[in-house]
PDB file of C-alpha atoms and ligand atoms in Angstrom:
ATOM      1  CA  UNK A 122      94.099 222.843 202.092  1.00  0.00           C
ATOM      2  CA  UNK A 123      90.125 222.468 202.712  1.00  0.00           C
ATOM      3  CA  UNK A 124      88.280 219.472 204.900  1.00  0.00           C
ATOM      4  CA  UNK A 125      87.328 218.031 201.986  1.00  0.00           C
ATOM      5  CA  UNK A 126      90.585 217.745 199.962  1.00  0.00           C
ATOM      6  CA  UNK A 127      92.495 216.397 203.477  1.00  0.00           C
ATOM      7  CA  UNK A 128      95.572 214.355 202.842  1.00  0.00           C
ATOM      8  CA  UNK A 129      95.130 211.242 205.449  1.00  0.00           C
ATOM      9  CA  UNK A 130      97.285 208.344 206.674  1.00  0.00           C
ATOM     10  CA  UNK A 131      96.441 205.459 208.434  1.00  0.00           C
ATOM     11  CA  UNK A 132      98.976 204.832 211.726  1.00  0.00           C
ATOM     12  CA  UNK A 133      99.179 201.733 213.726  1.00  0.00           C
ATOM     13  CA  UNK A 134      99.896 204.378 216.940  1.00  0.00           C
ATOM     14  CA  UNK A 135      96.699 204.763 219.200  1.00  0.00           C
ATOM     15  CA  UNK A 136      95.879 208.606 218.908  1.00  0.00           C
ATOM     16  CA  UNK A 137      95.434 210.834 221.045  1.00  0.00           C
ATOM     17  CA  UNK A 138      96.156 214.615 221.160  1.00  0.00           C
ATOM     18  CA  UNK A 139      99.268 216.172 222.219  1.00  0.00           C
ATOM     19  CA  UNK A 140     101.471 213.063 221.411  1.00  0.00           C
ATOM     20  CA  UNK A 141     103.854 212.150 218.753  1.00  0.00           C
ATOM     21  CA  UNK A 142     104.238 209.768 215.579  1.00  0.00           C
ATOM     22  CA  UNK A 143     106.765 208.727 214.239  1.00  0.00           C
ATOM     23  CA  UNK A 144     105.676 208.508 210.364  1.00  0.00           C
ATOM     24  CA  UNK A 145     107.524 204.970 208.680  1.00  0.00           C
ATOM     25  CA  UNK A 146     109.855 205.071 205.067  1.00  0.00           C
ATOM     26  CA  UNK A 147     106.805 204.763 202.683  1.00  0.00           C
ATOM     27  CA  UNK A 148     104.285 207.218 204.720  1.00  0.00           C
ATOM     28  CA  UNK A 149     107.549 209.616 204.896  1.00  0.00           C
ATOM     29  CA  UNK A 150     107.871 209.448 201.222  1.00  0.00           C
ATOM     30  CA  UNK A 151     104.286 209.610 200.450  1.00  0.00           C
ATOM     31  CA  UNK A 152     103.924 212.930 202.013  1.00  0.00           C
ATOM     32  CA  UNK A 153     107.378 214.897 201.231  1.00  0.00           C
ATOM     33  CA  UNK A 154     107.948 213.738 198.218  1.00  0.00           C
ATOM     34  CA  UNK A 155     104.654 212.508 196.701  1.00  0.00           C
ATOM     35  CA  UNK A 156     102.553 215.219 198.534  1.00  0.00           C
ATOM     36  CA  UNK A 157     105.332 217.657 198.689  1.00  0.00           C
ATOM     37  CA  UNK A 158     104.688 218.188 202.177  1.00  0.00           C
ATOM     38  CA  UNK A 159     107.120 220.732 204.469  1.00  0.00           C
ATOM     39  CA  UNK A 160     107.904 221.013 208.796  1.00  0.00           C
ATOM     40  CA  UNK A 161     104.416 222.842 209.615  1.00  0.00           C
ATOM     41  CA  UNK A 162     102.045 221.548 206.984  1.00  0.00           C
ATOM     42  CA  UNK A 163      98.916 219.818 207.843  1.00  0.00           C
ATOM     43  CA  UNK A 164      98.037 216.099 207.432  1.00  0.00           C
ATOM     44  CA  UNK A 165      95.074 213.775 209.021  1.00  0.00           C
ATOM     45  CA  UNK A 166      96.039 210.527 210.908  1.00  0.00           C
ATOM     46  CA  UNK A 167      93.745 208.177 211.951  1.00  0.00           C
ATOM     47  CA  UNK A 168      94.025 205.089 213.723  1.00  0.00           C
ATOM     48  CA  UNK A 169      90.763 202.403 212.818  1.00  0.00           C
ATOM     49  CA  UNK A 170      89.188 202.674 216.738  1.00  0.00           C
ATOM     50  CA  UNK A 171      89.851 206.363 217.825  1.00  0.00           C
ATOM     51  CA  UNK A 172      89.045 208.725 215.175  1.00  0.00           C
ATOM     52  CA  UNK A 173      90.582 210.934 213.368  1.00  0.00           C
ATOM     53  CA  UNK A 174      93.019 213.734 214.167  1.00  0.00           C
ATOM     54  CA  UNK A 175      94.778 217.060 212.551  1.00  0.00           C
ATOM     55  CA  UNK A 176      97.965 216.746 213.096  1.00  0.00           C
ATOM     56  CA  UNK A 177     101.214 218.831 211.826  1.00  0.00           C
ATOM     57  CA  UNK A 178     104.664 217.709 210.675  1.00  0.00           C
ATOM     58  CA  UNK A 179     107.118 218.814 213.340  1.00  0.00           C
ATOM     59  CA  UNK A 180     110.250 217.353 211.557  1.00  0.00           C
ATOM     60  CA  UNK A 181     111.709 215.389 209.057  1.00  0.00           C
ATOM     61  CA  UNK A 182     114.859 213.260 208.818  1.00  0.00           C
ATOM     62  CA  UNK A 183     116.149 210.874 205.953  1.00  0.00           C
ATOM     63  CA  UNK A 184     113.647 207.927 206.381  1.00  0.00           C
ATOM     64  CA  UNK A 185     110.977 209.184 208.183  1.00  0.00           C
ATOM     65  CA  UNK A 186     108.858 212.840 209.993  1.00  0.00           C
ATOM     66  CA  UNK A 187     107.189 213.143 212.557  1.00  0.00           C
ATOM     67  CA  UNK A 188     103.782 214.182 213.478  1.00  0.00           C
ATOM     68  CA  UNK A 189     102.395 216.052 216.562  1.00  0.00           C
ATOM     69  CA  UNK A 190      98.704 215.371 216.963  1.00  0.00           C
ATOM     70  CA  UNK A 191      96.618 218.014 217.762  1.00  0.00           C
ATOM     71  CA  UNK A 192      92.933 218.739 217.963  1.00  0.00           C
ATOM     72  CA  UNK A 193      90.520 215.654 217.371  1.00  0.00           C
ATOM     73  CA  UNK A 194      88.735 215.719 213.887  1.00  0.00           C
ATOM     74  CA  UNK A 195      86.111 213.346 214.047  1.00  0.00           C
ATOM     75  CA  UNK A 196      84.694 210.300 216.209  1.00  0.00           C
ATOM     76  CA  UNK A 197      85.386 206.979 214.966  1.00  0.00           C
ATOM     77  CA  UNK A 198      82.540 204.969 213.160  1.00  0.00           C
ATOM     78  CA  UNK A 199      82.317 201.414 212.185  1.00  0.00           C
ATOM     79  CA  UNK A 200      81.577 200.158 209.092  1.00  0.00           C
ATOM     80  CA  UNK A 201      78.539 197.970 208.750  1.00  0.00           C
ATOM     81  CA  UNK A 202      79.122 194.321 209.937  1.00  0.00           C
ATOM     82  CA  UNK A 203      79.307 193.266 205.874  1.00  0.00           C
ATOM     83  CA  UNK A 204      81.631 191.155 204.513  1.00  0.00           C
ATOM     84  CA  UNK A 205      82.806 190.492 200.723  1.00  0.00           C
ATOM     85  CA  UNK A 206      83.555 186.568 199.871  1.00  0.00           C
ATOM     86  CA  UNK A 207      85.540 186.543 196.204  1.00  0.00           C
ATOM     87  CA  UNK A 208      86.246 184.205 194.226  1.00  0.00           C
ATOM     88  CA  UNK A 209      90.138 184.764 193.760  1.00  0.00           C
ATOM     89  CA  UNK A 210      90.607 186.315 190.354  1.00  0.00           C
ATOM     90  CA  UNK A 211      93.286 187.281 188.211  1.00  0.00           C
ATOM     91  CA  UNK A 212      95.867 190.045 190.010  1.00  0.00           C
ATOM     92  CA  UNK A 213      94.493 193.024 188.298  1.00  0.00           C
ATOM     93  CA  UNK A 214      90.791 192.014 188.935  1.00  0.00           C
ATOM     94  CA  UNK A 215      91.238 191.287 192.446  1.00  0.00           C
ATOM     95  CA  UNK A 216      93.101 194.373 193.170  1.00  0.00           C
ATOM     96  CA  UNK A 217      90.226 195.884 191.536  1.00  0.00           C
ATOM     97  CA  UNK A 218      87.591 194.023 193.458  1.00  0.00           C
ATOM     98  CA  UNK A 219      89.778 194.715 196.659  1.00  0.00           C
ATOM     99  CA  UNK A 220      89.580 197.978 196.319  1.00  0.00           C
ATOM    100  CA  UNK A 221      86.190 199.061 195.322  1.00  0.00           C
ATOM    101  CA  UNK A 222      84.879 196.916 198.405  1.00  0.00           C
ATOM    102  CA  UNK A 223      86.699 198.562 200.704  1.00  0.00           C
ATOM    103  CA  UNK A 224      85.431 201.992 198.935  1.00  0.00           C
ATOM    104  CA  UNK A 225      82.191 200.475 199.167  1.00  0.00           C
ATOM    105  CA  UNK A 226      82.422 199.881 202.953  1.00  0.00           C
ATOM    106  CA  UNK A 227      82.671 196.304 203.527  1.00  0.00           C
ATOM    107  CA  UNK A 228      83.975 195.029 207.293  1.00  0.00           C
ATOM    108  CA  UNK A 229      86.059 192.139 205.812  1.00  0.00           C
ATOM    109  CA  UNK A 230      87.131 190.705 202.388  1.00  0.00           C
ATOM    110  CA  UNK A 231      87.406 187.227 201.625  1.00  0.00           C
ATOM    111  CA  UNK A 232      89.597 185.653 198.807  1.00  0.00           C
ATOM    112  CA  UNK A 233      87.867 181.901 198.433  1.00  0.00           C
ATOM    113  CA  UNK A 234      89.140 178.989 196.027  1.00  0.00           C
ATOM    114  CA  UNK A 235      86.441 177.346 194.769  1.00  0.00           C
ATOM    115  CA  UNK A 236      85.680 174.081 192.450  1.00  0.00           C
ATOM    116  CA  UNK A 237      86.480 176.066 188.992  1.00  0.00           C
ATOM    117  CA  UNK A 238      89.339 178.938 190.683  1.00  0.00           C
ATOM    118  CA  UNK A 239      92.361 178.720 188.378  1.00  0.00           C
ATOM    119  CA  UNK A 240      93.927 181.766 189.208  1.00  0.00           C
ATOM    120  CA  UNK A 241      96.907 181.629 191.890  1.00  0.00           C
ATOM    121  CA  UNK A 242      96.503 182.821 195.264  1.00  0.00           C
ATOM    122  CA  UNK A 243      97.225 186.947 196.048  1.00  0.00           C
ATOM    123  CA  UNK A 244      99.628 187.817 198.907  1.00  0.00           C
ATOM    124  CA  UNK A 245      97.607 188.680 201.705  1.00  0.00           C
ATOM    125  CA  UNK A 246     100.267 191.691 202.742  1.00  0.00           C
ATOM    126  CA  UNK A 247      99.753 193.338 199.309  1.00  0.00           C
ATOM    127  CA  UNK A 248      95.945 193.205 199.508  1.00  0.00           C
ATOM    128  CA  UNK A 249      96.484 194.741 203.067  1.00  0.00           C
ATOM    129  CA  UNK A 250      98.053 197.575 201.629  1.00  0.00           C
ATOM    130  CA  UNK A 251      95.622 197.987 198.947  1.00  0.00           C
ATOM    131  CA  UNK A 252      93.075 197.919 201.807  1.00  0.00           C
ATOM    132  CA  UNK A 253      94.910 200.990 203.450  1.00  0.00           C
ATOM    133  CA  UNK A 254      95.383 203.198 200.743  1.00  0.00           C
ATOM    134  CA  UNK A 255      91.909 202.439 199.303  1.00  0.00           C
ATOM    135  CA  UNK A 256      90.745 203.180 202.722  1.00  0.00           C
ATOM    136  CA  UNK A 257      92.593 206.684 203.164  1.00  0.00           C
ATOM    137  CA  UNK A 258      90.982 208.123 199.867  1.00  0.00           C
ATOM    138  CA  UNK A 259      88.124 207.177 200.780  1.00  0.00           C
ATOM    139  CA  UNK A 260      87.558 208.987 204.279  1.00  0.00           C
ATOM    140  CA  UNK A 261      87.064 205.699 206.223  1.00  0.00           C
ATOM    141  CA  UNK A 262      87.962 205.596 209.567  1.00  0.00           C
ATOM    142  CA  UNK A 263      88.108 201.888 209.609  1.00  0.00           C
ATOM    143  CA  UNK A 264      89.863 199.230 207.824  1.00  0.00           C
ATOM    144  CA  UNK A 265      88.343 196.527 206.512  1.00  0.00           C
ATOM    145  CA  UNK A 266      90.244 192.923 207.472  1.00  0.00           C
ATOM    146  CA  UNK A 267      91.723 190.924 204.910  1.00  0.00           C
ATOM    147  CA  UNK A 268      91.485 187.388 205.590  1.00  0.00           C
ATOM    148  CA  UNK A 269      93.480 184.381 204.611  1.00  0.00           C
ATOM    149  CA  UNK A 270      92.218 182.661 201.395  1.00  0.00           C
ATOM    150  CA  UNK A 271      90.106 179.990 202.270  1.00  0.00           C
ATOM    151  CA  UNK A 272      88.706 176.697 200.317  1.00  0.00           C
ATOM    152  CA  UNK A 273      84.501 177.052 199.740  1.00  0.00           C
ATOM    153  CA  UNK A 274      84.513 174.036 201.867  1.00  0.00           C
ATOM    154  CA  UNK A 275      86.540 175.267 204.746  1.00  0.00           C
ATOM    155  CA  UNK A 276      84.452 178.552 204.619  1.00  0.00           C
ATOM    156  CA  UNK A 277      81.059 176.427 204.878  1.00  0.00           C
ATOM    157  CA  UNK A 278      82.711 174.524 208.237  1.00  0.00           C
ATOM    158  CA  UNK A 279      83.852 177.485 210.019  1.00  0.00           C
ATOM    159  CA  UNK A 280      80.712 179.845 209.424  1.00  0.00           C
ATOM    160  CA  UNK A 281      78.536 181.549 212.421  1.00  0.00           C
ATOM    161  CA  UNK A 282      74.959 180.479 211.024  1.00  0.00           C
ATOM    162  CA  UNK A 283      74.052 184.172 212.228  1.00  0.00           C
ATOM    163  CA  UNK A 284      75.466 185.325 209.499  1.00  0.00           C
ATOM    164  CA  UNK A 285      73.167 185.269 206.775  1.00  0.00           C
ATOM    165  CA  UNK A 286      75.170 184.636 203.201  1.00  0.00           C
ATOM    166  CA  UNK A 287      73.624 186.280 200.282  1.00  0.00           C
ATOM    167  CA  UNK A 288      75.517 184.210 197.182  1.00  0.00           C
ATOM    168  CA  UNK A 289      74.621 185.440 193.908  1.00  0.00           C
ATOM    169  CA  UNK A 290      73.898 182.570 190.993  1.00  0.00           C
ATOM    170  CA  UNK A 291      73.164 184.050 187.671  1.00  0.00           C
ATOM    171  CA  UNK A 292      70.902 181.048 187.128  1.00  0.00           C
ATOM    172  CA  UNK A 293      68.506 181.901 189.532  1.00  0.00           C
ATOM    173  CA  UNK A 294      65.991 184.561 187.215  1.00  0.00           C
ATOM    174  CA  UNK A 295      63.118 184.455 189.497  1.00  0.00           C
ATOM    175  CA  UNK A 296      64.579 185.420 192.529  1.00  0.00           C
ATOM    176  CA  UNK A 297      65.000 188.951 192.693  1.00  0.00           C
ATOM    177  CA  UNK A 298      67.677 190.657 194.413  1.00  0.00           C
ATOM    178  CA  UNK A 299      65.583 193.824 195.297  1.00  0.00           C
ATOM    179  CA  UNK A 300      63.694 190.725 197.132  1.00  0.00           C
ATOM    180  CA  UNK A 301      66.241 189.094 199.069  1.00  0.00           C
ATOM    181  CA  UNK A 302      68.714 191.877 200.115  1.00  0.00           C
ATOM    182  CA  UNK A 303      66.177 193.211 202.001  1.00  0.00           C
ATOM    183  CA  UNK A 304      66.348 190.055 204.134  1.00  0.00           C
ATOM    184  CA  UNK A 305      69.784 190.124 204.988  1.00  0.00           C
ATOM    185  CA  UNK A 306      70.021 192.940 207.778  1.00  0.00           C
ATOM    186  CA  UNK A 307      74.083 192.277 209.201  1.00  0.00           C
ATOM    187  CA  UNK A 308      75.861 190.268 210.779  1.00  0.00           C
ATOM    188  CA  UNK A 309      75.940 189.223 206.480  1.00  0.00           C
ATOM    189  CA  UNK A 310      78.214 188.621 203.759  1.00  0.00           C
ATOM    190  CA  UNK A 311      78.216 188.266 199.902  1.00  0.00           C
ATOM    191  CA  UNK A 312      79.581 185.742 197.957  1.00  0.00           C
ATOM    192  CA  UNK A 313      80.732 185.985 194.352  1.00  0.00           C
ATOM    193  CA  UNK A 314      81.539 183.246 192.150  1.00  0.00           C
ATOM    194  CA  UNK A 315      84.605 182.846 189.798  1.00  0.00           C
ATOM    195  CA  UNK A 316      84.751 183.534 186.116  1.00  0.00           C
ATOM    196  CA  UNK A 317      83.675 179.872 185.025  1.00  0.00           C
ATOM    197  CA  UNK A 318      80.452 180.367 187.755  1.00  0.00           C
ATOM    198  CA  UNK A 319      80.079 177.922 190.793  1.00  0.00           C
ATOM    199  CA  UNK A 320      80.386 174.101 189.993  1.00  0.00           C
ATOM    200  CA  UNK A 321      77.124 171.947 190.108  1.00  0.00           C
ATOM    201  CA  UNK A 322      78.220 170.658 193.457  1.00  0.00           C
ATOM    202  CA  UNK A 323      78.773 173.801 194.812  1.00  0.00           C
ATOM    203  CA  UNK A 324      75.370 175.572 193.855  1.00  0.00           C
ATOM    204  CA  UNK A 325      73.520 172.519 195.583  1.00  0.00           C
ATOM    205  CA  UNK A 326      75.376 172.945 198.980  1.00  0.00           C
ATOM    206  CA  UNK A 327      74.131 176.731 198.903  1.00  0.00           C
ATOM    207  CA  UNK A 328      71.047 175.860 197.914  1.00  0.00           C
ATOM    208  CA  UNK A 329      70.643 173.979 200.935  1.00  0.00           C
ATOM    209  CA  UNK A 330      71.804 175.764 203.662  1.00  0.00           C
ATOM    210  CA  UNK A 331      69.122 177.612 205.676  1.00  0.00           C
ATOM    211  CA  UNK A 332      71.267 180.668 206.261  1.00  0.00           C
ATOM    212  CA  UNK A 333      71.809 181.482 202.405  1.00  0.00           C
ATOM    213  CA  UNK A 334      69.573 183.591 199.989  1.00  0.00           C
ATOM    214  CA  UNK A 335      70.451 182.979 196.203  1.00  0.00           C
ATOM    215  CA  UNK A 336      70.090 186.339 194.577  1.00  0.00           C
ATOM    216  CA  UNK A 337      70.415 187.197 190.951  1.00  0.00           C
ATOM    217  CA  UNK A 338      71.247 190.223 189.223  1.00  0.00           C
ATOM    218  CA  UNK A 339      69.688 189.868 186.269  1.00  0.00           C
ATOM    219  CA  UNK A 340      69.462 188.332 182.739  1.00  0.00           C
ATOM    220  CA  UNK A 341      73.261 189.325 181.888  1.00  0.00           C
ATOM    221  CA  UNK A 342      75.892 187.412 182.922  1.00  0.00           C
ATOM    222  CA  UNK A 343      78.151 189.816 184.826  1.00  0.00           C
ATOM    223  CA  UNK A 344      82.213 189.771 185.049  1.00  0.00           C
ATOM    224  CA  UNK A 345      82.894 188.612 188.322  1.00  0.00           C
ATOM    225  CA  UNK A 346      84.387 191.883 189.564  1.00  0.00           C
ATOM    226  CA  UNK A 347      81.040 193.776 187.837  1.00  0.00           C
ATOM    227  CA  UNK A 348      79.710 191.562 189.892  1.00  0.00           C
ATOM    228  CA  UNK A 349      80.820 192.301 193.227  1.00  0.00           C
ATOM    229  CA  UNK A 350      80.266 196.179 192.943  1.00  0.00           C
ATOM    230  CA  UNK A 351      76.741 195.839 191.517  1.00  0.00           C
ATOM    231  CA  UNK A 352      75.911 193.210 194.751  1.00  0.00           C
ATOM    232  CA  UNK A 353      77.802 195.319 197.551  1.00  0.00           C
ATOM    233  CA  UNK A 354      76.391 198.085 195.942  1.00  0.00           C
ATOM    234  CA  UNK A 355      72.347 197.127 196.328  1.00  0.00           C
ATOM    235  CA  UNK A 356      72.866 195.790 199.535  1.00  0.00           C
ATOM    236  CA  UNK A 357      74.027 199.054 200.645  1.00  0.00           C
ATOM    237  CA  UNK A 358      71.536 201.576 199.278  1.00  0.00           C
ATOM    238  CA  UNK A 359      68.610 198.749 200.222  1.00  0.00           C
ATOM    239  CA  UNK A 360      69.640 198.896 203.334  1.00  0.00           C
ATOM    240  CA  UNK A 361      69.850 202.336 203.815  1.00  0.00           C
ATOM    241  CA  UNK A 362      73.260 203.023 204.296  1.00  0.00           C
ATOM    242  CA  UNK A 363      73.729 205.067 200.994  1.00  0.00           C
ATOM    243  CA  UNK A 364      71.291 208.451 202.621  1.00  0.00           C
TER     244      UNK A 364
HETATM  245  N1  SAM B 178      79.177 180.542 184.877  1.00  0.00           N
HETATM  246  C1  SAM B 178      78.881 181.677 184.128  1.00  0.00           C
HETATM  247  C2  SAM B 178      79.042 181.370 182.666  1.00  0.00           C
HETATM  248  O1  SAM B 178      80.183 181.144 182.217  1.00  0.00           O
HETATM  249  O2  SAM B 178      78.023 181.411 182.024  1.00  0.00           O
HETATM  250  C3  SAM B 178      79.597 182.985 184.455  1.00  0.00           C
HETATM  251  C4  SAM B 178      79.969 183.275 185.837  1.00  0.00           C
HETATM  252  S1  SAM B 178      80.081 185.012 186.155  1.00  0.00           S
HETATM  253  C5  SAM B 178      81.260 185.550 184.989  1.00  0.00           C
HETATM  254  C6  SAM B 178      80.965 185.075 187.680  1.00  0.00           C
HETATM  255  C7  SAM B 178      80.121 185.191 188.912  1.00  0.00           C
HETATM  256  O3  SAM B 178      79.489 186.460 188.956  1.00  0.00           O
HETATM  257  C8  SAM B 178      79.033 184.170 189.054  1.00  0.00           C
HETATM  258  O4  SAM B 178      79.488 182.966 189.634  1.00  0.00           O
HETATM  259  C9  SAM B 178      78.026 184.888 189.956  1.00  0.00           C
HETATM  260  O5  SAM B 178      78.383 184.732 191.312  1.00  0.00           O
HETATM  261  C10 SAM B 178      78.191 186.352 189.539  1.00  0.00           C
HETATM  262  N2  SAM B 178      77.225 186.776 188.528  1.00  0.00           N
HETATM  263  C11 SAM B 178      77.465 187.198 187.270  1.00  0.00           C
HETATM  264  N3  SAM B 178      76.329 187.583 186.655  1.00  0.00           N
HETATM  265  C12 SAM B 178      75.328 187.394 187.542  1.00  0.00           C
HETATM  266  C13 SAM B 178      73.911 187.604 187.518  1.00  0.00           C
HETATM  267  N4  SAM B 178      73.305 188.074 186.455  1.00  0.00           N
HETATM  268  N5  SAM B 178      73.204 187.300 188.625  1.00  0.00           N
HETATM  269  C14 SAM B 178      73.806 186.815 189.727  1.00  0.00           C
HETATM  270  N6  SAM B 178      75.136 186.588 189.808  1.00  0.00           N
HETATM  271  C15 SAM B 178      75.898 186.888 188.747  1.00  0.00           C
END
């Protein structure tokens, strides 16, 4: 199997070399019977703080294997300090949005209900998992948090004012958002409206805060989830992350 082709799990065990894990049901059956893994083969394990480590399948019973650890792979590295705000969506388009952030290489994601959200809150476990598999595939060696879902307004009375929020309102043509992302250097987070756009009331209180920069993405009106990529996406080549 090459580097580059790797099968990787994420374990809640700290690594470290020479030590064992004990690999749960649905890891087990992802690599044996998914994978079609054997005693001896080669898998990467890696933790969210230590790195990531080659490690070999030692043995396997009914529910579970076991992993030795062995040689260190690669340091750990943080993601940047960015974090997604969503307006919750329907299942399929937040799973989508869910994943594609964390792909994208955001710190945290967070589901928001807002004035015009009329689509039933997502179990927070499932979008954890999501956020672990996405996460695997894509070589990070962090994973991003998934918070609670929180009302607009609660978000508002609970944010650090060092964190600059970047909100995008498609009525806003003449600022730019090759302009404003610039601007927004982390500690930062984006925040995405719902399908029906954010309510009257809702604009004004962004418009008014002095850590927010409106940005638009154009003359098209954008699905919210087209949305979100496109957004996460500028802010991370502007910002030089994307080299
Ligand atoms: N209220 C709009 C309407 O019905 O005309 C549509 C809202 S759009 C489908 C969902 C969200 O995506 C918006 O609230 C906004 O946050 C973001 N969005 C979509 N297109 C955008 C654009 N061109 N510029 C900035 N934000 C956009």
């Amino acid at each position: 199997m090459s580097k580059k082709n790797r099968i990787r799990i994420y374990v809640e065990t700290d690594l470290k070399e020479n030590i064992k894990v004990v690999c749960d049901e649905k890891q087990a059956h992802y690599l044996l019977n998914v994978m079609r893994l054997k005693i001896g083969d080669e898998v990467y394990a890696f933790d969210g703080k230590n790195g990531e480590f080659c490690c070999r399948i030692v043995s396997v019973g009914k529910k579970n294997c076991v992993l030795r650890i062995e040689q260190k792979f690669c340091d750990f590295f943080e993601s940047q300090d960015l974090w997604l705000l969503f307006a919750i969506l329907k299942k399929d388009n937040t799973d989508f949005v869910v994943e594609k952030a964390t792909e994208i290489g955001v710190k945290k994601i967070v589901p928001v209900v807002t004035d015009y959200t009329s689509n039933s809150k997502p179990r927070t476990e499932r979008l954890k998992t999501l956020v672990t598999e996405a996460s695997e595939q894509a070589r990070r060696q962090d994973l991003p948090q998934v918070a609670e879902c929180i009302t607009f307004k609660e978000l508002l009375k609970m944010w650090d004012k060092s964190r600059k929020l970047i909100y995008l309102d498609e009525s806003l043509g003449s600022k730019s958002a090759i302009e404003q992302m610039p601007k927004c250097e982390p500690p930062v987070a984006i925040l995405v409206g719902p399908e029906g756009g954010f309510s009257q009331k809702e604009l004004e209180i962004l418009r008014s805060l002095d850590y927010s920069y409106g940005v638009s993405l154009g003359k098209t009106i954008l699905r919210a989830e087209t949305a979100v990529v496109a957004a996460l996406s500028l802010w991370q080549a502007l910002a030089g992350n994307w080299q």
